[in-house]
CSV table of C-alpha atoms and ligand atoms in Angstrom, one decimal:
chain,number,residue,atom,x,y,z
A,1,UNK,CA,-30.3,-42.2,52.6
A,2,UNK,CA,-30.6,-45.7,50.8
A,3,UNK,CA,-29.1,-46.6,47.6
A,4,UNK,CA,-25.8,-44.7,48.1
A,5,UNK,CA,-22.6,-46.2,46.6
A,6,UNK,CA,-21.2,-46.6,50.0
A,7,UNK,CA,-24.2,-48.1,51.9
A,8,UNK,CA,-22.8,-49.9,55.1
A,9,UNK,CA,-19.2,-49.1,54.5
A,10,UNK,CA,-17.0,-47.9,57.3
A,11,UNK,CA,-14.3,-45.5,56.5
A,12,UNK,CA,-11.4,-43.6,58.3
A,13,UNK,CA,-10.3,-40.3,56.8
A,14,UNK,CA,-7.3,-38.5,58.1
A,15,UNK,CA,-7.4,-34.7,57.9
A,16,UNK,CA,-11.0,-35.1,57.9
A,17,UNK,CA,-11.9,-31.8,59.9
A,18,UNK,CA,-11.5,-29.3,56.8
A,19,UNK,CA,-11.0,-28.9,53.0
A,20,UNK,CA,-11.2,-32.0,50.9
A,21,UNK,CA,-11.1,-34.4,53.8
A,22,UNK,CA,-14.1,-32.9,55.2
A,23,UNK,CA,-15.9,-32.8,51.9
A,24,UNK,CA,-15.2,-36.5,51.3
A,25,UNK,CA,-16.4,-37.3,54.9
A,26,UNK,CA,-19.7,-35.5,54.1
A,27,UNK,CA,-19.9,-37.1,50.6
A,28,UNK,CA,-19.2,-40.6,52.2
A,29,UNK,CA,-22.0,-39.9,54.7
A,30,UNK,CA,-24.3,-39.0,51.8
A,31,UNK,CA,-23.4,-42.2,50.2
A,32,UNK,CA,-24.5,-44.2,53.0
A,33,UNK,CA,-21.0,-44.8,54.8
A,34,UNK,CA,-20.0,-44.4,58.5
A,35,UNK,CA,-16.8,-42.4,58.9
A,36,UNK,CA,-14.2,-41.8,61.4
A,37,UNK,CA,-12.7,-38.3,60.9
A,38,UNK,CA,-9.1,-37.9,62.3
A,39,UNK,CA,-7.6,-34.6,62.6
A,40,UNK,CA,-5.4,-32.2,64.9
A,41,UNK,CA,-8.3,-29.8,65.6
A,42,UNK,CA,-10.8,-31.1,67.8
A,43,UNK,CA,-13.3,-28.1,67.2
A,44,UNK,CA,-13.1,-28.9,63.4
A,45,UNK,CA,-14.0,-32.4,63.9
A,46,UNK,CA,-16.8,-31.6,66.4
A,47,UNK,CA,-18.2,-29.5,63.5
A,48,UNK,CA,-18.4,-32.3,61.3
A,49,UNK,CA,-20.4,-34.2,63.9
A,50,UNK,CA,-22.8,-31.3,64.6
A,51,UNK,CA,-23.4,-30.8,60.9
A,52,UNK,CA,-24.0,-34.3,60.1
A,53,UNK,CA,-27.7,-35.4,59.2
A,54,UNK,CA,-26.9,-38.7,61.4
A,55,UNK,CA,-24.4,-38.0,64.0
A,56,UNK,CA,-24.3,-41.6,65.1
A,57,UNK,CA,-22.6,-42.4,61.8
A,58,UNK,CA,-19.7,-40.1,62.7
A,59,UNK,CA,-16.8,-40.8,65.0
A,60,UNK,CA,-13.9,-38.4,65.6
A,61,UNK,CA,-10.3,-38.8,66.7
A,62,UNK,CA,-8.0,-36.1,67.7
A,63,UNK,CA,-4.5,-37.1,66.6
A,64,UNK,CA,-1.5,-36.1,64.8
A,65,UNK,CA,-0.6,-38.4,61.8
A,66,UNK,CA,2.9,-38.7,62.8
A,67,UNK,CA,1.7,-40.5,65.9
A,68,UNK,CA,1.5,-44.4,65.0
A,69,UNK,CA,-0.1,-45.3,68.3
A,70,UNK,CA,-3.2,-42.8,67.7
A,71,UNK,CA,-3.4,-44.2,64.1
A,72,UNK,CA,-3.7,-47.7,65.6
A,73,UNK,CA,-6.1,-46.4,68.0
A,74,UNK,CA,-8.3,-44.7,65.4
A,75,UNK,CA,-8.5,-48.1,63.6
A,76,UNK,CA,-9.4,-50.0,66.7
A,77,UNK,CA,-12.2,-47.4,67.5
A,78,UNK,CA,-13.6,-47.4,64.0
A,79,UNK,CA,-13.8,-51.2,64.3
A,80,UNK,CA,-15.3,-51.2,67.8
A,81,UNK,CA,-17.8,-48.4,66.8
A,82,UNK,CA,-18.9,-49.6,63.2
A,83,UNK,CA,-17.7,-53.3,63.1
A,84,UNK,CA,-15.1,-53.1,60.5
A,85,UNK,CA,-12.9,-50.9,58.3
A,86,UNK,CA,-13.8,-50.7,54.6
A,87,UNK,CA,-11.9,-47.6,53.5
A,88,UNK,CA,-8.7,-45.7,54.7
A,89,UNK,CA,-8.4,-42.3,53.2
A,90,UNK,CA,-4.9,-40.8,53.8
A,91,UNK,CA,-5.2,-37.1,53.2
A,92,UNK,CA,-3.9,-35.0,55.9
A,93,UNK,CA,-1.0,-32.8,54.6
A,94,UNK,CA,0.7,-29.4,54.4
A,95,UNK,CA,1.9,-27.4,51.5
A,96,UNK,CA,5.3,-25.6,51.1
A,97,UNK,CA,3.8,-22.3,49.4
A,98,UNK,CA,6.1,-22.9,46.5
A,99,UNK,CA,9.1,-22.0,48.4
A,100,UNK,CA,11.9,-22.6,45.9
A,101,UNK,CA,15.3,-24.1,46.8
A,102,UNK,CA,17.0,-20.9,46.0
A,103,UNK,CA,14.8,-19.2,48.8
A,104,UNK,CA,15.5,-21.8,51.5
A,105,UNK,CA,18.5,-21.6,53.9
A,106,UNK,CA,20.3,-24.8,54.9
A,107,UNK,CA,18.6,-25.0,58.2
A,108,UNK,CA,15.1,-24.3,56.9
A,109,UNK,CA,15.7,-27.0,54.2
A,110,UNK,CA,16.7,-29.4,56.7
A,111,UNK,CA,13.7,-28.8,59.3
A,112,UNK,CA,11.1,-28.1,56.7
A,113,UNK,CA,12.1,-31.4,54.9
A,114,UNK,CA,11.6,-33.4,58.0
A,115,UNK,CA,8.3,-31.7,58.8
A,116,UNK,CA,6.7,-32.1,55.5
A,117,UNK,CA,7.9,-35.5,54.7
A,118,UNK,CA,6.9,-36.7,58.2
A,119,UNK,CA,3.2,-35.4,57.6
A,120,UNK,CA,2.8,-35.9,53.8
A,121,UNK,CA,4.6,-39.1,53.5
A,122,UNK,CA,5.5,-40.8,56.7
A,123,UNK,CA,1.7,-39.8,57.8
A,124,UNK,CA,0.2,-41.9,54.7
A,125,UNK,CA,2.5,-44.8,55.5
A,126,UNK,CA,1.7,-45.0,59.2
A,127,UNK,CA,-1.9,-44.9,58.7
A,128,UNK,CA,-1.7,-47.7,55.9
A,129,UNK,CA,0.4,-49.7,58.6
A,130,UNK,CA,-2.2,-49.3,61.1
A,131,UNK,CA,-5.2,-50.0,58.7
A,132,UNK,CA,-3.9,-53.0,56.6
A,133,UNK,CA,-5.0,-55.9,58.8
A,134,UNK,CA,-8.5,-54.7,59.0
A,135,UNK,CA,-8.8,-53.9,55.3
A,136,UNK,CA,-7.5,-57.4,54.5
A,137,UNK,CA,-10.5,-58.5,56.6
A,138,UNK,CA,-12.9,-56.6,54.9
A,139,UNK,CA,-11.4,-56.7,51.4
A,140,UNK,CA,-11.2,-52.9,51.6
A,141,UNK,CA,-9.2,-50.4,50.0
A,142,UNK,CA,-7.0,-47.2,50.4
A,143,UNK,CA,-7.6,-43.9,48.7
A,144,UNK,CA,-4.8,-41.3,48.8
A,145,UNK,CA,-5.1,-37.8,48.3
A,146,UNK,CA,-2.6,-37.0,45.7
A,147,UNK,CA,-1.9,-33.8,43.9
A,148,UNK,CA,-1.0,-32.4,40.4
A,149,UNK,CA,2.4,-32.1,42.4
A,150,UNK,CA,2.6,-35.9,42.4
A,151,UNK,CA,3.0,-35.7,38.3
A,152,UNK,CA,4.2,-32.0,37.5
A,153,UNK,CA,6.4,-29.3,38.6
A,154,UNK,CA,5.5,-25.9,40.0
A,155,UNK,CA,2.4,-27.0,42.1
A,156,UNK,CA,4.8,-26.6,45.1
A,157,UNK,CA,8.3,-26.1,45.8
A,158,UNK,CA,10.9,-29.1,45.9
A,159,UNK,CA,9.8,-30.2,49.3
A,160,UNK,CA,6.2,-30.5,48.5
A,161,UNK,CA,6.5,-31.9,44.8
A,162,UNK,CA,9.1,-34.5,46.2
A,163,UNK,CA,6.6,-35.3,49.1
A,164,UNK,CA,3.6,-35.8,46.6
A,165,UNK,CA,5.7,-37.8,44.1
A,166,UNK,CA,6.7,-40.0,46.9
A,167,UNK,CA,3.2,-40.5,47.8
A,168,UNK,CA,2.5,-41.6,44.1
A,169,UNK,CA,5.5,-44.1,44.6
A,170,UNK,CA,3.8,-45.1,48.0
A,171,UNK,CA,0.4,-45.7,46.4
A,172,UNK,CA,1.7,-47.9,43.6
A,173,UNK,CA,4.1,-50.0,45.8
A,174,UNK,CA,1.2,-50.6,48.4
A,175,UNK,CA,-1.2,-51.5,45.6
A,176,UNK,CA,1.4,-54.2,44.6
A,177,UNK,CA,2.2,-55.5,48.1
A,178,UNK,CA,-1.5,-55.7,49.4
A,179,UNK,CA,-3.0,-57.2,46.2
A,180,UNK,CA,-5.0,-59.3,45.8
A,181,UNK,CA,-7.1,-58.5,49.1
A,182,UNK,CA,-6.6,-54.7,49.5
A,183,UNK,CA,-6.8,-52.2,46.7
A,184,UNK,CA,-4.9,-49.0,46.6
A,185,UNK,CA,-5.6,-45.8,44.5
A,186,UNK,CA,-5.1,-42.2,44.5
A,187,UNK,CA,-7.1,-39.1,43.6
A,188,UNK,CA,-4.5,-36.5,42.2
A,189,UNK,CA,-6.4,-33.0,43.1
A,190,UNK,CA,-5.6,-29.8,41.5
A,191,UNK,CA,-6.1,-26.3,43.2
A,192,UNK,CA,-8.8,-26.2,45.8
A,193,UNK,CA,-10.0,-23.5,48.0
A,194,UNK,CA,-9.3,-25.1,51.4
A,195,UNK,CA,-7.4,-24.3,54.6
A,196,UNK,CA,-4.3,-25.8,53.4
A,197,UNK,CA,-1.6,-24.7,55.8
A,198,UNK,CA,2.4,-24.4,55.6
A,199,UNK,CA,4.9,-25.9,57.5
A,200,UNK,CA,5.6,-24.7,61.2
A,201,UNK,CA,9.3,-24.8,60.4
A,202,UNK,CA,9.1,-22.0,57.8
A,203,UNK,CA,6.5,-20.0,60.1
A,204,UNK,CA,3.8,-20.8,57.4
A,205,UNK,CA,1.6,-22.7,59.8
A,206,UNK,CA,-0.9,-19.8,60.1
A,207,UNK,CA,-1.3,-19.3,56.4
A,208,UNK,CA,-4.1,-20.6,54.5
A,209,UNK,CA,-4.3,-21.4,50.7
A,210,UNK,CA,-7.9,-20.1,51.1
A,211,UNK,CA,-6.3,-16.5,51.6
A,212,UNK,CA,-4.6,-16.8,48.1
A,213,UNK,CA,-7.8,-17.9,46.6
A,214,UNK,CA,-9.4,-14.9,48.2
A,215,UNK,CA,-7.0,-12.5,46.7
A,216,UNK,CA,-7.8,-13.6,43.0
A,217,UNK,CA,-9.9,-10.9,41.3
A,218,UNK,CA,-11.9,-10.8,38.0
A,219,UNK,CA,-8.8,-9.2,36.4
A,220,UNK,CA,-6.5,-12.0,37.5
A,221,UNK,CA,-5.8,-14.2,34.5
A,222,UNK,CA,-7.1,-17.7,34.7
A,223,UNK,CA,-4.7,-20.5,35.8
A,224,UNK,CA,-3.0,-22.0,32.7
A,225,UNK,CA,-5.1,-25.1,32.8
A,226,UNK,CA,-7.3,-26.4,29.8
A,227,UNK,CA,-10.6,-26.1,31.9
A,228,UNK,CA,-10.0,-22.5,32.8
A,229,UNK,CA,-13.0,-22.1,34.9
A,230,UNK,CA,-13.1,-25.7,36.6
A,231,UNK,CA,-14.3,-25.6,40.1
A,232,UNK,CA,-12.1,-25.0,43.2
A,233,UNK,CA,-14.8,-26.2,45.6
A,234,UNK,CA,-13.5,-29.3,47.2
A,235,UNK,CA,-17.0,-30.7,47.1
A,236,UNK,CA,-16.6,-31.1,43.4
A,237,UNK,CA,-13.6,-33.2,43.8
A,238,UNK,CA,-15.3,-36.0,46.0
A,239,UNK,CA,-16.7,-38.1,43.1
A,240,UNK,CA,-13.6,-40.1,42.3
A,241,UNK,CA,-13.1,-41.0,46.1
A,242,UNK,CA,-16.6,-42.5,46.1
A,243,UNK,CA,-15.7,-44.5,42.7
A,244,UNK,CA,-12.5,-45.8,44.1
A,245,UNK,CA,-13.9,-46.6,47.7
A,246,UNK,CA,-16.8,-48.5,46.2
A,247,UNK,CA,-15.7,-52.0,45.3
A,248,UNK,CA,-18.9,-52.7,43.5
A,249,UNK,CA,-17.9,-49.9,41.1
A,250,UNK,CA,-14.2,-50.3,40.9
A,251,UNK,CA,-13.3,-53.7,42.0
A,252,UNK,CA,-10.7,-54.2,39.1
A,253,UNK,CA,-8.9,-50.9,39.8
A,254,UNK,CA,-5.6,-50.8,41.9
A,255,UNK,CA,-2.5,-48.9,41.6
A,256,UNK,CA,-4.2,-46.0,39.8
A,257,UNK,CA,-4.4,-42.3,40.3
A,258,UNK,CA,-7.6,-40.2,38.8
A,259,UNK,CA,-6.3,-36.7,38.0
A,260,UNK,CA,-9.0,-34.1,39.0
A,261,UNK,CA,-7.1,-31.1,37.9
A,262,UNK,CA,-8.7,-29.2,35.0
A,263,UNK,CA,-6.6,-31.3,32.5
A,264,UNK,CA,-3.0,-30.3,33.3
A,265,UNK,CA,-1.8,-33.4,31.6
A,266,UNK,CA,-3.3,-32.1,28.2
A,267,UNK,CA,-1.9,-28.6,28.5
A,268,UNK,CA,-0.4,-27.4,25.2
A,269,UNK,CA,3.0,-25.5,24.6
A,270,UNK,CA,1.7,-22.2,23.4
A,271,UNK,CA,-1.7,-22.1,25.0
A,272,UNK,CA,-3.2,-23.8,27.9
A,273,UNK,CA,-6.4,-24.9,25.9
A,274,UNK,CA,-6.7,-25.3,22.1
A,275,UNK,CA,-10.7,-24.8,21.9
A,276,UNK,CA,-11.1,-21.5,23.4
A,277,UNK,CA,-12.9,-20.4,20.0
A,278,UNK,CA,-15.2,-23.3,19.8
B,301,NAD,N1,-5.8,-27.3,48.4
B,301,NAD,C1,-5.1,-27.6,47.3
B,301,NAD,O1,-4.9,-27.0,46.3
B,301,NAD,C2,-4.6,-29.1,47.2
B,301,NAD,C3,-4.4,-29.7,45.9
B,301,NAD,C4,-3.8,-30.8,45.7
B,301,NAD,C5,-3.6,-31.7,46.8
B,301,NAD,N2,-4.1,-31.2,48.1
B,301,NAD,C6,-3.9,-32.2,49.1
B,301,NAD,O2,-5.1,-32.4,49.8
B,301,NAD,C7,-4.8,-32.8,51.3
B,301,NAD,C8,-5.8,-32.1,52.1
B,301,NAD,O3,-5.5,-30.6,52.1
B,301,NAD,P1,-6.5,-29.6,52.0
B,301,NAD,O4,-6.2,-28.6,50.8
B,301,NAD,O5,-7.8,-30.1,52.2
B,301,NAD,O6,-6.1,-28.7,53.2
B,301,NAD,P2,-6.7,-28.5,54.7
B,301,NAD,O7,-5.8,-27.9,55.5
B,301,NAD,O8,-8.3,-28.0,54.7
B,301,NAD,O9,-6.8,-30.0,55.2
B,301,NAD,C9,-5.8,-30.7,55.7
B,301,NAD,C10,-6.3,-31.3,57.2
B,301,NAD,O10,-5.2,-32.1,57.5
B,301,NAD,C11,-5.0,-31.7,58.9
B,301,NAD,N3,-3.7,-31.9,59.2
B,301,NAD,C12,-2.6,-31.3,58.8
B,301,NAD,N4,-1.4,-31.9,59.5
B,301,NAD,C13,-1.7,-32.7,60.2
B,301,NAD,C14,-1.2,-33.7,61.1
B,301,NAD,N5,0.3,-33.5,61.4
B,301,NAD,N6,-2.0,-34.5,61.8
B,301,NAD,C15,-3.2,-34.6,61.8
B,301,NAD,N7,-3.9,-33.8,60.8
B,301,NAD,C16,-3.2,-32.7,60.3
B,301,NAD,C17,-5.4,-30.4,59.0
B,301,NAD,O11,-5.7,-29.9,60.4
B,301,NAD,C18,-6.8,-30.2,58.0
B,301,NAD,O12,-7.8,-30.5,58.7
B,301,NAD,C19,-3.4,-32.7,51.3
B,301,NAD,O13,-2.7,-33.9,51.4
B,301,NAD,C20,-2.9,-31.8,50.3
B,301,NAD,O14,-1.7,-31.7,49.9
B,301,NAD,C21,-4.5,-30.0,48.3
C-alpha cells in the first residue's frame, strides 16, 4: 500500500500474536509499516505471517516479556531485518479477572502480584530499556497499551488496577526522561473481545476474556458506559496507535494517554449517558 501513515516505519509489538496487539500489527502493516511481533505462542505469531499480504514485512520473535535478553534480541533482529526501529508498542499483559482483595489468600496475593507486575509493568519497562537507544537514533516513539484500569476502579481487582496505574506512571516518567528525542504515549483501551488471559498463579492462565463476551446475551444490560453499543472488536481500537506512532501526525504529543473506552470519563452519577432520549 502507498500513502499510509506509517509508510517506511519499523515497529516492534509485544503480545502481537493475538487481541489488540495483533490488530495493531495488521493495521500498522496496512499503513505501510514493517513489524516485528513478539509473543509467547509461536503458532499465533506464525499465523500473523501467514495472513499478511506481504509476509516480507513481518518478523516474529518468540519470547517472554520478562526476559530482558530476548527483548534486546528482538530489538537487534528488528534493526537487522528492517534497518531501524521507529515504534515500540508495549502491550503484552494479563488480567486478574477482577479478583478482589477479600477473595485472595495471602500466598495467592504474593505470587499473583509478582506474576502480574512482572508481565504488565516490568515487561513494559524492560522492553523500553531494550529499545530506547534505537528509538533515539530514529527519533521514534513508544506507544503503551494502557487501560480504563489506568484511571478508574473496577476494571480489574487491586492487582490489575495497580499494574495499569503503574503503566500510566511509567508512560509519563519515560516521556519526561526520553524527551526530546523519543515520544512516549499510551492508548487506554476499554473492554475488548480478545484472548486476554489470567495469571497462572491464580490458575486462570487458561481462561480467556473472550469467553466472558460470548456469555453476553440480548437480555444482558449494556455496560454502564456512555457509548452503550461501542465496539469491542480490537480492530476498532487501532486508530490512536497509528496516530501516536506517526511523527508526522502527532509530533508535538508526548506523555499523553488517549482513552478509547466508550466515554467512561463522562459517566454520570444516576445514569451512564444523559442523551438516551435524543
Ligand atoms: N481485552 C480487554 O478488555 C483489555 C482492556 C484494556 C486493556 N487491555 C490490555 O490490552 C493488552 C493486550 O491484551 P489483549 O486484550 O489483546 O489480550 P490477548 O491475550 O489477546 O493479548 C495479549 C498477548 O500477550 C501475550 N503475552 C501474555 N503474557 C506474555 C508474556 N509474559 N510474554 C510474552 N507475551 C505474553 C499473550 O500470549 C497474547 O498474545 C494487555 O496489556 C491488556 O491489559 C485489554
